[in-house]
Short mmCIF file of C-alpha atoms in Angstrom, two decimals:
data_model
loop_
_atom_site.label_atom_id
_atom_site.label_comp_id
_atom_site.label_asym_id
_atom_site.label_seq_id
_atom_site.Cartn_x
_atom_site.Cartn_y
_atom_site.Cartn_z
CA UNK A 1 -102.00 -51.06 17.92
CA UNK A 2 -102.94 -51.44 14.34
CA UNK A 3 -100.99 -49.37 11.82
CA UNK A 4 -103.21 -48.33 9.01
CA UNK A 5 -102.25 -46.77 5.45
CA UNK A 6 -102.95 -43.44 6.83
CA UNK A 7 -100.35 -43.82 9.35
CA UNK A 8 -97.72 -45.13 7.10
CA UNK A 9 -98.63 -42.12 4.87
CA UNK A 10 -97.86 -39.83 7.62
CA UNK A 11 -94.64 -41.44 8.64
CA UNK A 12 -93.46 -41.32 5.28
CA UNK A 13 -94.34 -37.63 4.98
CA UNK A 14 -92.53 -36.96 8.25
CA UNK A 15 -89.38 -38.80 6.99
CA UNK A 16 -89.35 -36.88 3.67
CA UNK A 17 -89.83 -33.74 5.69
CA UNK A 18 -87.15 -34.67 8.16
CA UNK A 19 -84.90 -35.53 4.96
CA UNK A 20 -85.44 -32.08 3.75
CA UNK A 21 -84.73 -30.38 6.92
CA UNK A 22 -81.49 -32.29 7.10
CA UNK A 23 -80.50 -31.54 3.60
CA UNK A 24 -81.32 -28.05 4.18
CA UNK A 25 -79.16 -27.92 7.41
CA UNK A 26 -76.34 -29.55 5.54
CA UNK A 27 -76.54 -27.24 2.33
CA UNK A 28 -76.78 -24.35 4.96
CA UNK A 29 -73.59 -25.58 6.74
CA UNK A 30 -71.78 -26.23 3.48
CA UNK A 31 -72.72 -22.73 2.25
CA UNK A 32 -71.20 -21.25 5.74
CA UNK A 33 -68.30 -23.58 5.25
CA UNK A 34 -67.85 -22.17 1.75
CA UNK A 35 -68.11 -18.71 2.78
CA UNK A 36 -65.77 -19.02 5.62
CA UNK A 37 -63.33 -20.70 3.41
CA UNK A 38 -63.61 -17.92 0.79
CA UNK A 39 -63.07 -15.50 3.73
CA UNK A 40 -60.08 -17.38 4.96
CA UNK A 41 -58.82 -17.47 1.47
CA UNK A 42 -59.40 -13.76 1.06
CA UNK A 43 -57.73 -12.85 4.05
CA UNK A 44 -54.73 -15.36 3.33
CA UNK A 45 -54.60 -13.53 -0.10
CA UNK A 46 -54.79 -10.24 1.69
CA UNK A 47 -52.04 -11.06 4.11
CA UNK A 48 -49.91 -12.78 1.36
CA UNK A 49 -50.10 -9.63 -0.66
CA UNK A 50 -49.14 -7.42 2.34
CA UNK A 51 -46.46 -9.89 3.13
CA UNK A 52 -45.46 -9.60 -0.53
CA UNK A 53 -45.45 -5.79 -0.43
CA UNK A 54 -43.44 -5.71 3.05
CA UNK A 55 -40.96 -8.09 1.36
CA UNK A 56 -40.40 -6.12 -1.88
CA UNK A 57 -40.29 -2.97 0.52
CA UNK A 58 -37.59 -4.49 2.70
CA UNK A 59 -36.05 -5.78 -0.45
CA UNK A 60 -35.50 -2.08 -2.03
CA UNK A 61 -34.77 -0.74 1.31
CA UNK A 62 -31.69 -3.20 1.53
CA UNK A 63 -30.80 -2.53 -2.15
CA UNK A 64 -30.65 1.06 -1.53
CA UNK A 65 -28.71 0.49 1.91
CA UNK A 66 -26.24 -1.84 -0.27
CA UNK A 67 -25.77 0.75 -3.09
CA UNK A 68 -25.22 3.58 -0.54
CA UNK A 69 -22.69 1.26 1.22
CA UNK A 70 -21.05 0.47 -2.09
CA UNK A 71 -20.96 4.08 -2.95
CA UNK A 72 -19.68 5.12 0.36
CA UNK A 73 -17.08 2.20 0.11
CA UNK A 74 -15.86 3.48 -3.27
CA UNK A 75 -15.44 6.98 -2.13
CA UNK A 76 -13.85 5.96 1.21
CA UNK A 77 -11.38 3.61 -1.26
CA UNK A 78 -11.02 6.66 -3.68
CA UNK A 79 -9.92 8.90 -0.64
CA UNK A 80 -7.56 6.30 0.69
CA UNK A 81 -5.83 5.86 -2.36
CA UNK A 82 -5.41 9.69 -2.87
CA UNK A 83 -3.99 9.65 0.65
CA UNK A 84 -1.70 6.71 0.08
CA UNK A 85 -0.29 8.48 -3.22
CA UNK A 86 0.26 11.57 -1.27
CA UNK A 87 1.87 9.73 1.67
CA UNK A 88 4.40 8.12 -0.82
CA UNK A 89 5.21 11.29 -2.50
CA UNK A 90 6.16 12.71 0.80
CA UNK A 91 7.90 9.69 1.76
CA UNK A 92 9.77 9.58 -1.62
CA UNK A 93 10.83 13.13 -0.61
CA UNK A 94 11.78 12.13 2.86
CA UNK A 95 13.51 8.98 1.81
CA UNK A 96 15.85 10.67 -0.67
CA UNK A 97 17.55 13.50 1.01
CA UNK A 98 20.93 11.54 0.39
CA UNK A 99 20.10 11.54 -3.24
CA UNK A 100 19.58 15.18 -3.63
CA UNK A 101 22.64 15.72 -1.19
CA UNK A 102 24.73 13.64 -3.54
CA UNK A 103 23.51 15.46 -6.86
CA UNK A 104 23.38 18.95 -5.74
CA UNK A 105 26.19 19.58 -3.01
CA UNK A 106 28.43 16.54 -2.81
CA UNK A 107 29.17 15.94 -6.51
CA UNK A 108 30.67 19.58 -7.30
CA UNK A 109 32.68 19.36 -4.07
CA UNK A 110 34.24 15.81 -5.08
CA UNK A 111 35.22 17.09 -8.37
CA UNK A 112 37.06 19.95 -6.74
CA UNK A 113 39.31 17.29 -4.93
CA UNK A 114 41.49 16.62 -7.84
CA UNK A 115 40.49 19.20 -10.39
CA UNK A 116 43.13 21.12 -11.80
CA UNK A 117 42.61 24.85 -12.73
CA UNK A 118 41.53 24.88 -16.47
CA UNK A 119 41.16 21.08 -16.56
CA UNK A 120 37.68 19.54 -16.96
CA UNK A 121 38.58 15.80 -17.97
CA UNK A 122 36.72 13.88 -15.56
CA UNK A 123 33.73 11.38 -15.27
CA UNK A 124 31.20 11.32 -12.42
CA UNK A 125 29.24 8.07 -11.78
CA UNK A 126 26.43 8.03 -9.08
CA UNK A 127 25.65 4.60 -7.86
CA UNK A 128 28.29 2.61 -9.45
CA UNK A 129 28.36 -1.28 -8.66
CA UNK A 130 30.23 -4.44 -9.65
CA UNK A 131 30.31 -8.16 -8.75
CA UNK A 132 33.03 -10.49 -9.26
CA UNK A 133 34.45 -13.46 -7.61
CA UNK A 134 31.52 -13.67 -5.26
CA UNK A 135 31.96 -10.34 -3.92
CA UNK A 136 30.15 -6.88 -4.64
CA UNK A 137 30.70 -3.27 -4.47
CA UNK A 138 28.48 -0.31 -4.45
CA UNK A 139 29.98 3.32 -4.52
CA UNK A 140 27.61 6.30 -3.99
CA UNK A 141 29.75 8.56 -5.94
CA UNK A 142 32.89 7.74 -8.44
CA UNK A 143 34.59 10.75 -9.69
CA UNK A 144 37.66 9.58 -12.46
CA UNK A 145 39.70 11.43 -14.33
CA UNK A 146 42.68 10.35 -16.57
CA UNK A 147 44.79 8.97 -13.67
CA UNK A 148 42.91 9.32 -10.35
CA UNK A 149 39.60 7.96 -8.82
CA UNK A 150 37.95 9.07 -5.94
CA UNK A 151 35.16 6.90 -4.39
CA UNK A 152 32.98 8.73 -2.34
CA UNK A 153 30.61 7.43 0.29
CA UNK A 154 27.68 9.60 1.52
CA UNK A 155 25.73 9.42 4.70
CA UNK A 156 23.03 11.51 6.38
CA UNK A 157 25.05 11.17 9.54
CA UNK A 158 28.65 9.74 9.09
CA UNK A 159 29.84 7.44 11.71
CA UNK A 160 33.00 5.84 12.33
CA UNK A 161 31.64 2.35 11.29
CA UNK A 162 30.67 4.07 7.65
CA UNK A 163 34.60 5.13 7.64
CA UNK A 164 35.54 1.41 8.06
CA UNK A 165 33.14 -0.03 5.65
CA UNK A 166 34.29 2.44 3.09
CA UNK A 167 37.99 1.42 3.78
CA UNK A 168 37.04 -2.12 2.96
CA UNK A 169 35.28 -0.96 -0.16
CA UNK A 170 38.43 0.94 -1.15
CA UNK A 171 40.60 -2.31 -0.66
CA UNK A 172 38.47 -4.30 -3.35
CA UNK A 173 37.74 -1.42 -5.52
CA UNK A 174 40.58 -2.39 -8.34
CA UNK A 175 40.07 -5.99 -7.77
CA UNK A 176 36.39 -5.86 -8.57
CA UNK A 177 36.67 -3.06 -11.20
CA UNK A 178 39.85 -4.01 -12.81
CA UNK A 179 39.33 -1.14 -15.66
CA UNK A 180 40.61 1.17 -13.10
CA UNK A 181 43.49 -0.75 -12.18
CA UNK A 182 45.97 1.73 -13.30
CA UNK A 183 44.70 4.93 -11.72
CA UNK A 184 45.43 6.23 -8.32
CA UNK A 185 42.35 5.49 -6.11
CA UNK A 186 41.29 7.86 -3.15
CA UNK A 187 38.56 7.83 -0.88
CA UNK A 188 36.34 10.63 0.61
CA UNK A 189 33.17 10.30 3.00
CA UNK A 190 30.65 12.99 3.36
CA UNK A 191 27.78 13.66 5.48
CA UNK A 192 25.03 16.01 6.33
CA UNK A 193 26.10 15.71 9.74
CA UNK A 194 29.81 14.94 10.52
CA UNK A 195 30.66 14.90 14.15
CA UNK A 196 34.01 16.21 14.88
CA UNK A 197 35.57 13.01 16.45
CA UNK A 198 34.47 11.17 13.22
CA UNK A 199 35.84 13.64 10.85
CA UNK A 200 39.01 13.65 12.66
CA UNK A 201 39.12 9.75 12.16
CA UNK A 202 38.38 9.89 8.60
CA UNK A 203 41.06 12.28 8.29
CA UNK A 204 43.69 10.23 10.11
CA UNK A 205 42.68 7.05 8.07
CA UNK A 206 43.75 9.14 4.97
CA UNK A 207 40.21 9.90 3.55
CA UNK A 208 38.86 13.25 2.51
CA UNK A 209 36.21 14.35 4.67
CA UNK A 210 33.24 16.53 3.17
CA UNK A 211 30.73 17.94 5.36
CA UNK A 212 27.64 20.17 4.82
CA UNK A 213 27.84 23.86 5.61
CA UNK A 214 24.80 26.09 5.00
CA UNK A 215 23.76 25.59 1.36
CA UNK A 216 26.99 23.74 0.43
CA UNK A 217 29.47 21.32 1.10
CA UNK A 218 32.90 22.09 2.29
CA UNK A 219 36.38 19.77 2.36
CA UNK A 220 37.31 19.76 6.20
CA UNK A 221 40.92 18.68 5.23
CA UNK A 222 43.66 21.30 5.70
CA UNK A 223 46.63 21.91 3.56
CA UNK A 224 48.78 19.31 5.51
CA UNK A 225 46.61 16.57 4.63
CA UNK A 226 47.96 13.81 2.51
CA UNK A 227 45.36 11.42 1.10
CA UNK A 228 45.79 7.64 0.96
CA UNK A 229 46.25 6.04 -2.10
CA UNK A 230 45.09 2.59 -3.26
#
């Protein structure tokens, strides 16, 4: 088969046309790809913006919840502090009945133990203490005049053990408080509650026994009683 010039030009024309078609298809596919890319990018941005929006909403919600939690915590802490302070005040009232008992009831009764009519020369010390030679002494109430001293031990409920401990306290009184070495020392025990057998024990050991009676304190010792002196 003989190929002439017309055939060559026809083949060239077909080739050119095929190239144009290929370029057109490639261009269309490229445009479609670009469109898809832009669409994907748009959707991604929308999703990203939505995610950012939701993140921001969540962040704000958590912040509000945190602020509310902090506010409630501070309020709870304030209430607890108020309750603790009230409780401390109530406990202080409960913890110091003996202190009030000493101040308002035992003190005047102790003074009566040796005060002569018309004589008011005395000193009263609450919570007297001393330490010497590795020993220590604490006295709930110490009443002293020119030649006498009375050491008073005060308890909410007096026991025989309390009396024995007070006797030991009296034994070392002048040794640890030598400024009172020339006075006659005597002992007294007082209690809001004083069982009868405990009162009898204190009486027999030579101590004054004071007990609460209504709104005052009375001396349980009778006229036959002779106090022990140290």
